[in-house]
Coordinates of C-alpha atoms in Angstrom, one line a residue:
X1 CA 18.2 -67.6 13.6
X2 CA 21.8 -67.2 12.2
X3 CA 20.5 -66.2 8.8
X4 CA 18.5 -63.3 10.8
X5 CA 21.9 -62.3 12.9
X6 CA 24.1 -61.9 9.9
X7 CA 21.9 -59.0 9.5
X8 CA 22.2 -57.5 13.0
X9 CA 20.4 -57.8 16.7
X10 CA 17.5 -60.0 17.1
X11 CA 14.2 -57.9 18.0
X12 CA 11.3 -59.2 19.6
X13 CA 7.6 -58.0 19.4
X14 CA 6.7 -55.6 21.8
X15 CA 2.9 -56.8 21.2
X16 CA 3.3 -59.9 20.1
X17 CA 4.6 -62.9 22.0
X18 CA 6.9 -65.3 20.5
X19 CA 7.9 -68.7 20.3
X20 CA 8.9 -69.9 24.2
X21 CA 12.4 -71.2 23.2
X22 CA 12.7 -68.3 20.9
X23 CA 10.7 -65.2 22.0
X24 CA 12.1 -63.2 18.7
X25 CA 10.3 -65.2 16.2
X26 CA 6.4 -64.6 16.0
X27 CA 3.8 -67.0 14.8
X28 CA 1.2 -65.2 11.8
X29 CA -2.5 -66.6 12.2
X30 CA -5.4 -64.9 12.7
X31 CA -6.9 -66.0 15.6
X32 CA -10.7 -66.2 16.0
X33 CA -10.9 -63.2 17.8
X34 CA -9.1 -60.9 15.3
X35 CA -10.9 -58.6 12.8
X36 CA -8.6 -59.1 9.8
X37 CA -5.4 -61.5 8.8
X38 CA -2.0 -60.3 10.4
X39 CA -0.7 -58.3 7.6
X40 CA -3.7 -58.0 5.2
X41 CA -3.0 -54.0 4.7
X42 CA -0.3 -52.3 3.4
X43 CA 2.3 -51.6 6.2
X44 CA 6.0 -51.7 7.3
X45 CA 6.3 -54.0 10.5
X46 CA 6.9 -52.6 13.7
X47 CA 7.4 -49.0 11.7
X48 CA 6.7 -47.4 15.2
X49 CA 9.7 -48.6 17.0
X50 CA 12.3 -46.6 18.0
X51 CA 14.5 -47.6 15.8
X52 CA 13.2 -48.7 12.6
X53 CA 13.3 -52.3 11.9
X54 CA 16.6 -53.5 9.3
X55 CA 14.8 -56.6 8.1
X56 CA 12.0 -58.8 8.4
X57 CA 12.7 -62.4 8.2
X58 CA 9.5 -64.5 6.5
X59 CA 8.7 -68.3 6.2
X60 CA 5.5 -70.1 5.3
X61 CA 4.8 -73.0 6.7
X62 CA 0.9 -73.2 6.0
X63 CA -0.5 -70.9 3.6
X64 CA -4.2 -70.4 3.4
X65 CA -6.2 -71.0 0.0
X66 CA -6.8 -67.2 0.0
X67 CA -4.6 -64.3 1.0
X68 CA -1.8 -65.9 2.3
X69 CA 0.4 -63.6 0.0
X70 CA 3.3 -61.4 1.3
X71 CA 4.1 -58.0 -1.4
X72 CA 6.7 -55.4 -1.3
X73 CA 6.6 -51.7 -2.3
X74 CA 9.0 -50.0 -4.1
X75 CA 9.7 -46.6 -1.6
X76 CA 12.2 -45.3 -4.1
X77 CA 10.2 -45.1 -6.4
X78 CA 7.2 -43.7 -5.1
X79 CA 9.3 -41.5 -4.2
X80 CA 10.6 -40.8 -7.3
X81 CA 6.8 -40.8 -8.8
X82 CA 5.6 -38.0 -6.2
X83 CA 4.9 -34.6 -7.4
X84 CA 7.0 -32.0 -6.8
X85 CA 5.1 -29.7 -4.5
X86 CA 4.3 -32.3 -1.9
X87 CA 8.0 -33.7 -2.4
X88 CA 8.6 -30.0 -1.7
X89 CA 6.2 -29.8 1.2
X90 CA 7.7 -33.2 2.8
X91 CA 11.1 -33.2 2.2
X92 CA 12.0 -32.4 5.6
X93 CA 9.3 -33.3 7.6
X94 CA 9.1 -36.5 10.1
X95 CA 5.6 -38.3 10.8
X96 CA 4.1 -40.1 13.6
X97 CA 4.3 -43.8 13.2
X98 CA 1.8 -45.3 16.1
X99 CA 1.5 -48.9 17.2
X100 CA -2.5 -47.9 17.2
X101 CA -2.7 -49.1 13.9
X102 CA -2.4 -52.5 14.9
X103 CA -6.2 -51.6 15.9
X104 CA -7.1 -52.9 12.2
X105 CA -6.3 -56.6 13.2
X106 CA -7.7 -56.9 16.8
X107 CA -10.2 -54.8 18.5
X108 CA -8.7 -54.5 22.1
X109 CA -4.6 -55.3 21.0
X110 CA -3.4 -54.2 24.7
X111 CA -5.1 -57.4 26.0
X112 CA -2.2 -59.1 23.0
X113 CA 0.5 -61.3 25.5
X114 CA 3.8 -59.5 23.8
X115 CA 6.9 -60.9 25.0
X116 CA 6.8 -60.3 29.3
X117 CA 6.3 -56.4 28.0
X118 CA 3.8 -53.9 28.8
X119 CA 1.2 -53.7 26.4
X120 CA 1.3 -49.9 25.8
X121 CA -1.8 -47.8 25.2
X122 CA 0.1 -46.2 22.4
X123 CA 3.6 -46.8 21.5
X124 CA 4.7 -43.8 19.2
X125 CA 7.7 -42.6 17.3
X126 CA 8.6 -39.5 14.8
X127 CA 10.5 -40.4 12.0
X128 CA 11.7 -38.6 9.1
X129 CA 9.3 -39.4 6.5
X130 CA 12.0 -39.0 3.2
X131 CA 14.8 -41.2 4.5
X132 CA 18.4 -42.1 2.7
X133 CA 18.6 -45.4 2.0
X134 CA 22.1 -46.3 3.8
X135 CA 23.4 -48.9 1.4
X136 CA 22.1 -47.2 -2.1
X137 CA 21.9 -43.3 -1.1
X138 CA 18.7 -43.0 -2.8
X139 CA 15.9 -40.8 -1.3
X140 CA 13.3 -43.3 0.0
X141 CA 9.4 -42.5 1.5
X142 CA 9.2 -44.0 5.1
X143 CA 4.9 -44.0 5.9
X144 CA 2.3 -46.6 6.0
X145 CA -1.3 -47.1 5.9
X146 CA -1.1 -48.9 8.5
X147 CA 1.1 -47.1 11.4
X148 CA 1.6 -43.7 10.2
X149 CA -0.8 -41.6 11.9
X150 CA 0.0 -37.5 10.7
X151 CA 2.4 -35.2 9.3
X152 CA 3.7 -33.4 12.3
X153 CA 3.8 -29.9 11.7
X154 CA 0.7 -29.8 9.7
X155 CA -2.7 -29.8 10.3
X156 CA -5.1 -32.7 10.5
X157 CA -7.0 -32.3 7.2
X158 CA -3.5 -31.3 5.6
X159 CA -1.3 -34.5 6.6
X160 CA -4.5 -36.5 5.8
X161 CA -4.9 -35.3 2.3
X162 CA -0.9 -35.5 1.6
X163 CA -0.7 -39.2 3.1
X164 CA -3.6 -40.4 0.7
X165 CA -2.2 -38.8 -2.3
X166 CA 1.0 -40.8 -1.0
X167 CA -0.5 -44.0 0.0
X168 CA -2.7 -43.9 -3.6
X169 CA 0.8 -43.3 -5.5
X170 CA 2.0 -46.5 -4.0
X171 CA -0.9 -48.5 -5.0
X172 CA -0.4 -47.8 -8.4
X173 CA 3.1 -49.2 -7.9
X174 CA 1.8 -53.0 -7.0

């Protein structure tokens, strides 16, 4: 817990309950009633807070034979990989980030026990989709498969078609 301070307030899951002597750290196992493993998609955690989440503290304690893996994605550089036009097209746009997407692991995910909260229907937030990167000042991509649901200002088909080409540039990055 004071390695996770040093880098600012502790959060805890607004879906998600935590330990009972320490509500902000959150146990990872798929439970039997749970589509897929916690995490098995590409996704940044909790992208549909507020106030996007500094850092995400990880330790394995029991690892499974398969898929117990953890990756990261380079957003600079998918960034820097994207054509122009959409770069063009995107540059100044925000996107809906919905905690919906948690829908992927667990069929009914308001019945989850998160922390003495509500379980929201949906739990939404716009954010700019090119962000600054406050320590390096290099332009970074801020979407997910996972969360991000559309572009706002464009259309349904539109957004869809610029997320894939998006979320197909940062495959090729892994």
């Amino acid at each position: 817990m004071a390695l996770a301070e040093k880098f600012g307030p502790l959060e805890t899951h607004a879906y998600v309950k935590g330990l009972d002597k320490f509500p902000e750290i959150v146990r990872i196992i798929k439970a039997e009633d749970e589509k897929n493993q916690w995490g098995e998609n590409w996704h940044s955690d909790v992208s549909y807070n507020i106030k996007p989440t500094k850092a995400v503290i990880i330790k394995s304690i029991k690892i499974p034979p398969v898929g117990g893996d953890t990756c990261f994605s380079n957003m600079e550089l998918a960034w820097e990989t994207l054509d122009e036009k959409i770069k063009k097209k995107i540059k100044d746009k925000k996107a809906i980030h919905s905690s919906l997407g948690a829908e992927f692991f667990i069929d009914n995910y308001k019945k989850m026990e998160g922390n003495g909260k509500k379980n929201y229907d949906e739990y939404s937030n716009e954010h700019p989709i090119v962000r600054t990167h406050p320590e390096t000042g290099k332009k970074i991509l801020f979407v997910n498969w996972t969360y991000t649901q559309r572009i706002v200002g464009l259309d349904k088909e539109e957004s869809d078609e610029i997320l894939k080409k998006i979320f197909d540039i940062k495959l090729g990055l892994n």
